[in-house]
PDB file of C-alpha atoms in Angstrom:
ATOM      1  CA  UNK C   7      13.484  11.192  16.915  1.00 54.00           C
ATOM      2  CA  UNK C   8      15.120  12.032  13.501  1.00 81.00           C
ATOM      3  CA  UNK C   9      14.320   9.170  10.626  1.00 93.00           C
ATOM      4  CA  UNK C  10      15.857   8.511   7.213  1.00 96.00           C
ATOM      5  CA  UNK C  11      16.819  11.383   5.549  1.00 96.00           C
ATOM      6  CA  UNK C  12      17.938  11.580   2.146  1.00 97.00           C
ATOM      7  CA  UNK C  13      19.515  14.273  -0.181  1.00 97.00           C
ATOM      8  CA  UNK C  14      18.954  16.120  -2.690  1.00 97.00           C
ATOM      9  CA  UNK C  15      15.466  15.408  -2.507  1.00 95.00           C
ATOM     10  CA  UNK C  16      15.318  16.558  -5.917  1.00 97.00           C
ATOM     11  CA  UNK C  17      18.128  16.120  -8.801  1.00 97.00           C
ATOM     12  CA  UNK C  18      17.929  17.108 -12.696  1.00 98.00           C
ATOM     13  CA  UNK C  19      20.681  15.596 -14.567  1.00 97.00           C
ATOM     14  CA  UNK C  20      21.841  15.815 -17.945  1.00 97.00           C
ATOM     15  CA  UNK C  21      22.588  12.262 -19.782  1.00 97.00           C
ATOM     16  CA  UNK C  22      25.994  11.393 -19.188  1.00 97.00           C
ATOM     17  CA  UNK C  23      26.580  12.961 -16.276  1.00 98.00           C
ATOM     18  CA  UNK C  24      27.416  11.439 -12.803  1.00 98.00           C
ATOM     19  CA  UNK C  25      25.624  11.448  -9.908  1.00 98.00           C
ATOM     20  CA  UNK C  26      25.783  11.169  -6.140  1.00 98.00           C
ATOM     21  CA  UNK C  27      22.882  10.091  -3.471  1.00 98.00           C
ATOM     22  CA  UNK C  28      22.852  10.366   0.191  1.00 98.00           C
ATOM     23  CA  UNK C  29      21.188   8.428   2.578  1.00 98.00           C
ATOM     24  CA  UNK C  30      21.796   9.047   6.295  1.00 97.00           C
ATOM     25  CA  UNK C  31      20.181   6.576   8.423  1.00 96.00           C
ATOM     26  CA  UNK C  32      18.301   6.371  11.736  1.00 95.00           C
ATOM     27  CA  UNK C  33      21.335   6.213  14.273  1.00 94.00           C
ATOM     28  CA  UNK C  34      21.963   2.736  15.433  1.00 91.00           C
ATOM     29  CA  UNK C  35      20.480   1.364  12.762  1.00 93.00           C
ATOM     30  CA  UNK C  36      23.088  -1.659  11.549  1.00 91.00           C
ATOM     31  CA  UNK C  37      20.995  -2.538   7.954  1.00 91.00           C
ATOM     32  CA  UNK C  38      20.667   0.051   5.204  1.00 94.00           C
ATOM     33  CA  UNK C  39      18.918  -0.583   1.843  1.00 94.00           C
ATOM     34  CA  UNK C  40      18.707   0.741  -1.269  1.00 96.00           C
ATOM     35  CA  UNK C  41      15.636   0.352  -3.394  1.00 95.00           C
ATOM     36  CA  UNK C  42      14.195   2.230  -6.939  1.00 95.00           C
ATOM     37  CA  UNK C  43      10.799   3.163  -7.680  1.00 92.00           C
ATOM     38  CA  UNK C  44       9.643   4.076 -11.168  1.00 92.00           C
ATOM     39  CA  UNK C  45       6.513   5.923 -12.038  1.00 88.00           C
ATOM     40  CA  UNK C  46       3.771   3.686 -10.774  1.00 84.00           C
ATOM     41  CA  UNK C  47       5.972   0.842 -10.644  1.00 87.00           C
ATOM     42  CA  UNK C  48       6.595  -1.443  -6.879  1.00 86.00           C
ATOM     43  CA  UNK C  49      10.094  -1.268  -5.595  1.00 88.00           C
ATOM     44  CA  UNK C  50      13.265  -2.543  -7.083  1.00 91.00           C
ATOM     45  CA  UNK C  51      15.888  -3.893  -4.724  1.00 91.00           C
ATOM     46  CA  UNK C  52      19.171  -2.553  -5.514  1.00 94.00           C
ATOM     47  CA  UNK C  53      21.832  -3.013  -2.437  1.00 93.00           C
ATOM     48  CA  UNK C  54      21.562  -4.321   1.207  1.00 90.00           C
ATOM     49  CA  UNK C  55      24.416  -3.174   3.626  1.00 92.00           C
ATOM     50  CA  UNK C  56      25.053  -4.917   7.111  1.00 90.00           C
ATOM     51  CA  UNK C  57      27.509  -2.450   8.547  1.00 92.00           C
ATOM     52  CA  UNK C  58      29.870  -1.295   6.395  1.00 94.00           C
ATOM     53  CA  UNK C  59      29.609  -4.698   4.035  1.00 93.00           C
ATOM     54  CA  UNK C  60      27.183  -5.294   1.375  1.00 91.00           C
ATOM     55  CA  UNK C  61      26.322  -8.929   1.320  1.00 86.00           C
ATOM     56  CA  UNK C  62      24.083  -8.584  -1.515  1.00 84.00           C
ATOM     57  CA  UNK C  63      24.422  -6.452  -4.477  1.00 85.00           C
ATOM     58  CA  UNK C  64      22.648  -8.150  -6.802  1.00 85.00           C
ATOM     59  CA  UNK C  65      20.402  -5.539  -7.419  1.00 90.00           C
ATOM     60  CA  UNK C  66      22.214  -2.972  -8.861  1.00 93.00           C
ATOM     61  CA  UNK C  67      21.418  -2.982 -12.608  1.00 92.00           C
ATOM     62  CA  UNK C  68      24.483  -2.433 -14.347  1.00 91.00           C
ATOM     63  CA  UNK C  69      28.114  -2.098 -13.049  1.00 93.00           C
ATOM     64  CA  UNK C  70      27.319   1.978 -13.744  1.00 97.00           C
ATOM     65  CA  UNK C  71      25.431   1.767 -10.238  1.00 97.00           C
ATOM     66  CA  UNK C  72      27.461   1.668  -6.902  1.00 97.00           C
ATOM     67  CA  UNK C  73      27.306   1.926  -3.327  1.00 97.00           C
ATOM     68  CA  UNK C  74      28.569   2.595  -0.131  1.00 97.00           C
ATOM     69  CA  UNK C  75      28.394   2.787   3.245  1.00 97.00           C
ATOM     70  CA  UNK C  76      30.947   4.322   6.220  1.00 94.00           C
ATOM     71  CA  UNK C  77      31.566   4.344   9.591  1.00 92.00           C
ATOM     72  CA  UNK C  78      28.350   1.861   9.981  1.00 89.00           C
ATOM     73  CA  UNK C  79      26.073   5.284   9.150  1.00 94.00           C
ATOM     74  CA  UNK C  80      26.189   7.240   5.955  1.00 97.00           C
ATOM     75  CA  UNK C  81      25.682   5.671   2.718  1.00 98.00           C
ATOM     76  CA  UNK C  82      26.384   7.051  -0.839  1.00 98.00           C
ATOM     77  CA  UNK C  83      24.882   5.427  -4.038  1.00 98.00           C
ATOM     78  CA  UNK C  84      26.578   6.483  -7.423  1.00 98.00           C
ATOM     79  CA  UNK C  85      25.261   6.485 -10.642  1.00 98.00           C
ATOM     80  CA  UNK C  86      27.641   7.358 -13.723  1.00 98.00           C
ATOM     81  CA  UNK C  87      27.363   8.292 -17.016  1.00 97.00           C
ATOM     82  CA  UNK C  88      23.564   8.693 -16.501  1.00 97.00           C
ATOM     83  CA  UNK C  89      20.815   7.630 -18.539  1.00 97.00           C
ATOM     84  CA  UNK C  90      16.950   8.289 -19.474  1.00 96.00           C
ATOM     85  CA  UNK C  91      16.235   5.229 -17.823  1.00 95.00           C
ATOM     86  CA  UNK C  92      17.722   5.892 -14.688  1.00 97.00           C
ATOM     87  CA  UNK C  93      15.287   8.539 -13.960  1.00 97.00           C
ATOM     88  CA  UNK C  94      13.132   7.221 -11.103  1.00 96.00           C
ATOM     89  CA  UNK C  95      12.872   7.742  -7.267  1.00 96.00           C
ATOM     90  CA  UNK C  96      15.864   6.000  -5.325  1.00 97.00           C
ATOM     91  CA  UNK C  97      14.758   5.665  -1.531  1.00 96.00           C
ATOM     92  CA  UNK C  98      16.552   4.135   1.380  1.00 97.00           C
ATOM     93  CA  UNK C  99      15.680   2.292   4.257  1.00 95.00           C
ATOM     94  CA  UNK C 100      17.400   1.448   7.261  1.00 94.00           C
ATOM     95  CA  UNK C 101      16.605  -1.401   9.981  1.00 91.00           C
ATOM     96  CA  UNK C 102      17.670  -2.123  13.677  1.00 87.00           C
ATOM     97  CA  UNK C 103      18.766  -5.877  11.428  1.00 66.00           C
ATOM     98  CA  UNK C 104      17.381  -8.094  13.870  1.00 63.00           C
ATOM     99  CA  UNK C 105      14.261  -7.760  11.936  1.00 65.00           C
ATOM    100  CA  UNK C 106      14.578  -6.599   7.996  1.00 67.00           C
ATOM    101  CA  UNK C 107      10.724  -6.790   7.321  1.00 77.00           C
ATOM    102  CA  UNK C 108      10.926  -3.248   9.299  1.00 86.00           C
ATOM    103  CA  UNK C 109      12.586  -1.064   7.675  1.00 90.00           C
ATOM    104  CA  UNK C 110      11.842   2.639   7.859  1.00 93.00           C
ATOM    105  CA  UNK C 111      11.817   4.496   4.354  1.00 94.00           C
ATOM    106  CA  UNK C 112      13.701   8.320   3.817  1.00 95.00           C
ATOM    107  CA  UNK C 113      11.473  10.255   1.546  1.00 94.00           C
ATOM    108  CA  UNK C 114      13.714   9.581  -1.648  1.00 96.00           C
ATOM    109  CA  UNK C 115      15.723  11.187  -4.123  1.00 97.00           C
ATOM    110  CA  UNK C 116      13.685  12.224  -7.500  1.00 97.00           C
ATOM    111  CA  UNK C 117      16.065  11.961 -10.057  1.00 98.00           C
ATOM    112  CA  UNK C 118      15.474  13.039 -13.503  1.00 97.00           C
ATOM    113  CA  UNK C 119      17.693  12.475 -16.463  1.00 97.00           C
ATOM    114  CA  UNK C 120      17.263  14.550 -19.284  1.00 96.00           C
TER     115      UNK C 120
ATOM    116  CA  UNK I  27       5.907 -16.535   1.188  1.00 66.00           C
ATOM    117  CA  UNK I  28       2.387 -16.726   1.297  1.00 68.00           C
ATOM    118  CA  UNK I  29       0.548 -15.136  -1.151  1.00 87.00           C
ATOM    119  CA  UNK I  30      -2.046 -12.304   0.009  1.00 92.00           C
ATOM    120  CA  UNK I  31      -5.395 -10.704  -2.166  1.00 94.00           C
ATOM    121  CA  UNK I  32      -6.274  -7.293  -1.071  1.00 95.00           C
ATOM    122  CA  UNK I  33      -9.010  -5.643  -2.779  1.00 96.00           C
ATOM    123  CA  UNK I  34      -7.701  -3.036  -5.527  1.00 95.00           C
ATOM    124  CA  UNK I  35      -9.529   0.261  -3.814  1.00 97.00           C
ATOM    125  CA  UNK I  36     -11.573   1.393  -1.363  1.00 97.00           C
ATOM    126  CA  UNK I  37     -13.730   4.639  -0.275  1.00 97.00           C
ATOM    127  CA  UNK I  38     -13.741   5.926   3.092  1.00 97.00           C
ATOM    128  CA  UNK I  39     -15.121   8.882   5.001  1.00 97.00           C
ATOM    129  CA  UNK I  40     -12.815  11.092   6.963  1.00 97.00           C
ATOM    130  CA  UNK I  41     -13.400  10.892  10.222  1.00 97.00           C
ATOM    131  CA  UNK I  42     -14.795   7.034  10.002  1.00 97.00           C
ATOM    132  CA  UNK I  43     -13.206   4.117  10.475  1.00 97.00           C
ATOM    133  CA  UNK I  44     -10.704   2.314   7.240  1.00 98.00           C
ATOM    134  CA  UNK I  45     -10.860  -1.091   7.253  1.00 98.00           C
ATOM    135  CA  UNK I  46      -8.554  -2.952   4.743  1.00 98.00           C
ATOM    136  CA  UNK I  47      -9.024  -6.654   4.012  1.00 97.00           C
ATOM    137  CA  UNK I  48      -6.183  -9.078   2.820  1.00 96.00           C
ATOM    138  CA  UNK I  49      -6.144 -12.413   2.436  1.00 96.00           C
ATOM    139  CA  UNK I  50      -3.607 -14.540   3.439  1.00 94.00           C
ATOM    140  CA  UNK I  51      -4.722 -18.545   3.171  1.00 93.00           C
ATOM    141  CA  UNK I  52      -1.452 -20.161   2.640  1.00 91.00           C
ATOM    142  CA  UNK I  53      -0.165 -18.736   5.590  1.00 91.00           C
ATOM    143  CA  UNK I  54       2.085 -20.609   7.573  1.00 87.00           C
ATOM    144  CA  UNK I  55       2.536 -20.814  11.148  1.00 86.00           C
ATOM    145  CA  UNK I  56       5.747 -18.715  11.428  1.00 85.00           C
ATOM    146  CA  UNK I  57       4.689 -16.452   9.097  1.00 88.00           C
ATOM    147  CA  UNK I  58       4.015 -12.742  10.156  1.00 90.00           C
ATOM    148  CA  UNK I  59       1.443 -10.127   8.484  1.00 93.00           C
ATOM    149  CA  UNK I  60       2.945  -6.546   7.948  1.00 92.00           C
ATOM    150  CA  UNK I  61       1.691  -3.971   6.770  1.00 95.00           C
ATOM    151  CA  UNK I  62       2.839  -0.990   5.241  1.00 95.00           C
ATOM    152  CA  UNK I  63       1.786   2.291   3.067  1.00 96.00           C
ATOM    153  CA  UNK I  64       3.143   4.793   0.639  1.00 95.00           C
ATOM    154  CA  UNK I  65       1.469   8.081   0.392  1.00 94.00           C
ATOM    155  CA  UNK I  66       1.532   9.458  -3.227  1.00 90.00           C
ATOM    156  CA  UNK I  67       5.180  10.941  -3.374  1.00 85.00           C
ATOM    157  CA  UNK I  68       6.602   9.273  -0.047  1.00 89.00           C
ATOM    158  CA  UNK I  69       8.717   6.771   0.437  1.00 91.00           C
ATOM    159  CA  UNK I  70       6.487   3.853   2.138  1.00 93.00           C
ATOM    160  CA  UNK I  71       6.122   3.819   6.048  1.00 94.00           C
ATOM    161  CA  UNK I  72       5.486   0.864   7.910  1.00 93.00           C
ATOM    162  CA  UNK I  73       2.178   0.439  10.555  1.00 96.00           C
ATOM    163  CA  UNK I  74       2.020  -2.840  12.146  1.00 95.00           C
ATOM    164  CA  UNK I  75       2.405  -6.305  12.279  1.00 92.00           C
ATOM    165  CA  UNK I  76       1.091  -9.238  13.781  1.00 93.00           C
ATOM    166  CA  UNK I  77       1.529 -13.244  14.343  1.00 92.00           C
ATOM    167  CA  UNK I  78      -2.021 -14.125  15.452  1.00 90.00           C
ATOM    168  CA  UNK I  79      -3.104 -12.184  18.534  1.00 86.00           C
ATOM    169  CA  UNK I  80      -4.573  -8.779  17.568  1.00 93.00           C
ATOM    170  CA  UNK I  81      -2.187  -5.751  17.873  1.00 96.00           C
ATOM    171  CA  UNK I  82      -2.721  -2.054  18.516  1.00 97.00           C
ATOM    172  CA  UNK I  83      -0.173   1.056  18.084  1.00 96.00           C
ATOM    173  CA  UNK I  84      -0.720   4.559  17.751  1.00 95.00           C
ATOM    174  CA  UNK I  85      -1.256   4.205  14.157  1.00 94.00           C
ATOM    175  CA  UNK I  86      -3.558   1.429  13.871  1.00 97.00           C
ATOM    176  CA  UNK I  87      -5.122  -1.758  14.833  1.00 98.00           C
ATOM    177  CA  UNK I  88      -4.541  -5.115  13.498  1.00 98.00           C
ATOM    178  CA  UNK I  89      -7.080  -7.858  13.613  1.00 97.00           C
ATOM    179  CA  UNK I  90      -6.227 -11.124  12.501  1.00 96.00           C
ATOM    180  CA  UNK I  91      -8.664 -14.495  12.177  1.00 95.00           C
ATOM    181  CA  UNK I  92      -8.306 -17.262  14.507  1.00 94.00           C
ATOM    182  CA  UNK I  93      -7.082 -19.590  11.673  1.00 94.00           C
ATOM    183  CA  UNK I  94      -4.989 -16.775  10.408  1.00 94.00           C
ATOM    184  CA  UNK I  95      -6.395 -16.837   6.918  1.00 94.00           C
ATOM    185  CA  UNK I  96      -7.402 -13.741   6.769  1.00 96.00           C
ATOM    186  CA  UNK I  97      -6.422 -10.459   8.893  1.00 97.00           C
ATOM    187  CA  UNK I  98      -8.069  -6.446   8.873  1.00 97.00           C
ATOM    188  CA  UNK I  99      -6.228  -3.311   9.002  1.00 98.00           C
ATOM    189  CA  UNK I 100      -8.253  -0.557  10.650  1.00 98.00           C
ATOM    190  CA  UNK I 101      -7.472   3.037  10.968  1.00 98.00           C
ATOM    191  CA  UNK I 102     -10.004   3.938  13.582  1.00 97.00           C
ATOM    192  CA  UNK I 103     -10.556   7.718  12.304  1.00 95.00           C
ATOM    193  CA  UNK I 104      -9.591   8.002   9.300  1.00 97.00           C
ATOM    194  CA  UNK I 105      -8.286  11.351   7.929  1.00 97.00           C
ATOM    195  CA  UNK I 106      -7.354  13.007   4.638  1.00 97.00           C
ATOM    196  CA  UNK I 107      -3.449  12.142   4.850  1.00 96.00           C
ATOM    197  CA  UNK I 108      -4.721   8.820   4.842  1.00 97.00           C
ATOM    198  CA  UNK I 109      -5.056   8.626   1.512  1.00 98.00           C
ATOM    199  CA  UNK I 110      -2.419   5.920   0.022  1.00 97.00           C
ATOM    200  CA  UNK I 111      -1.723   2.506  -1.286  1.00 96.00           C
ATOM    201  CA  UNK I 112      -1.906   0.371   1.692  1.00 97.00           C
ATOM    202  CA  UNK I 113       0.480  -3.575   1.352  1.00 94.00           C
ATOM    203  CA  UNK I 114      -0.270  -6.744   3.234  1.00 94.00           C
ATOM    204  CA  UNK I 115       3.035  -8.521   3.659  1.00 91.00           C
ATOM    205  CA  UNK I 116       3.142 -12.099   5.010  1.00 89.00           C
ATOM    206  CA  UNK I 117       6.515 -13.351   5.484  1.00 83.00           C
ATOM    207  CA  UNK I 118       8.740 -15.519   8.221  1.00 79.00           C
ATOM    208  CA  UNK I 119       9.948 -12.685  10.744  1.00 69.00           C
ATOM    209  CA  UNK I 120      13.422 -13.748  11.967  1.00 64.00           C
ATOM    210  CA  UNK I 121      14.692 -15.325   8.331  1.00 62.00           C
ATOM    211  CA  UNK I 122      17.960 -14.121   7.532  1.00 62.00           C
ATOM    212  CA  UNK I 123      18.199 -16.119   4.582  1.00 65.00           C
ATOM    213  CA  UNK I 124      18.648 -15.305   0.984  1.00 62.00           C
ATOM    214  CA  UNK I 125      16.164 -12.518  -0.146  1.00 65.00           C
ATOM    215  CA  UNK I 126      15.015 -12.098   3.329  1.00 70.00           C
ATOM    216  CA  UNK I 127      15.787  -8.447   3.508  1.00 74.00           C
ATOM    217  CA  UNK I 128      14.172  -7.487  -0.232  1.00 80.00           C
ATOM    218  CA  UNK I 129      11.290  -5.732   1.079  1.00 82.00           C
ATOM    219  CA  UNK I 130       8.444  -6.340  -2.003  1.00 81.00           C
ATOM    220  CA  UNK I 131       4.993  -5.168  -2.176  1.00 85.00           C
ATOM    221  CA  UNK I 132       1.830  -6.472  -4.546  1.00 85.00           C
ATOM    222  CA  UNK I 133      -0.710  -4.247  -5.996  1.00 87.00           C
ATOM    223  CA  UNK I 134      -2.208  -2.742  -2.516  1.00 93.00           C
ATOM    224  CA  UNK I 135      -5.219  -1.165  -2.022  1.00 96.00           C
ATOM    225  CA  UNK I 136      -5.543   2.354  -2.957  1.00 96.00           C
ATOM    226  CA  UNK I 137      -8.039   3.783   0.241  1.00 98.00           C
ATOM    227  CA  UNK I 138      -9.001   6.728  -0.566  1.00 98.00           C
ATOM    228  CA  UNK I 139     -10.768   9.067   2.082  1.00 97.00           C
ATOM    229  CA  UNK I 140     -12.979  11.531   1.220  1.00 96.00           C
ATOM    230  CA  UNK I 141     -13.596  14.784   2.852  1.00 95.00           C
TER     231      UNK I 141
END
């Protein structure tokens, strides 16, 4: 059956610049997440959506970052006026959400800010 | 959550059998062990869990001690795409609590399997 996908899978950005990250996840699936993953570094938590509601946002490391998610399926993260920083892989997970501690991973987004 | 030790690396032969070690004393008795792995440039993909009887999928097997203190991944043949950072996770399965759904990982083991 079809799992996480994510898109681009790739994106090269200049500083400043907005950008937008795509996350469709495995149908049915009622929990989405949003994690970051620098260069060697473990994962970051960023956003947790239940539906179309994100309890916890907490995450998200400045209010540049936002999410979100429709119709219960697709979910969008944004990231504006861009910055070296930023650069790291952004990957999403989605989970039945009877049980968060499985959650099945896209592939990720690499994105690069130059 | 309890706190789990997994060696930093480990060799293995393609073809023979992986098995990881984590430790896990501070377990507690509604605690699950899950475990997970990200290949280099993947996002990371779970395997298996357990609560204390041993557990089998198509993936892997998961042995875990009688007192629970410790617990085995094995990947009975092990092949080249097995190479990645392999997480023990111990946590309360069920807990919808604060935090509950922040998925984190330690160090790992990095198994590397050799052709």
């Amino acid at each position: 059956g079809a799992g996480v996908s994510q898109s681009p899978s790739n994106k090269v950005t200049e500083k400043g610049k907005d950008v937008e990250l795509r996350c469709d996840p495995i149908s049915g699936h009622t929990a989405l997440y949003w994690y970051r993953q620098r260069l060697g570094q473990g994962l970051e938590f960023l956003i947790y959506f239940q539906g179309n509601s994100a309890p916890d946002k907490s995450g998200l490391p400045s209010d540049r970052f936002s999410a979100e998610r429709t119709g219960e399926s697709v979910s969008t993260l944004t990231i504006q006026r861009t910055q070296q920083e930023d650069s790291a892989v952004y990957l999403c997970a989605s989970s039945s959400g009877t049980g968060h501690l499985l959650q099945y991973f896209g592939p990720g987004t690499r994105l690069t800010v130059t | 959550d309890a706190k789990t030790t997994q060696p930093p690396s480990m060799d293995c032969a393609e073809g023979r059998a992986a098995n990881l070690p984590c430790n896990h004393s501070t377990i507690s008795g509604n605690e699950y062990v899950y475990w997970y792995r990200q290949i280099h440039s993947q996002g990371p993909q779970y395997i298996i869990h357990g609560l204390k009887n041993n557990e089998t999928n198509e993936m892997a097997s998961l042995i875990i001690t009688e007192d629970r203190k410790s617990s085995t991944l094995i990947l009975p043949h092990a092949t080249l795409r097995d190479t990645a950072v392999y997480y023990c996770i111990v946590r309360v399965a069920g807990y919808s609590g604060a935090g509950s759904y922040q998925l984190t990982f330690g160090k790992g083991t990095k198994l590397s399997v050799i052709p």
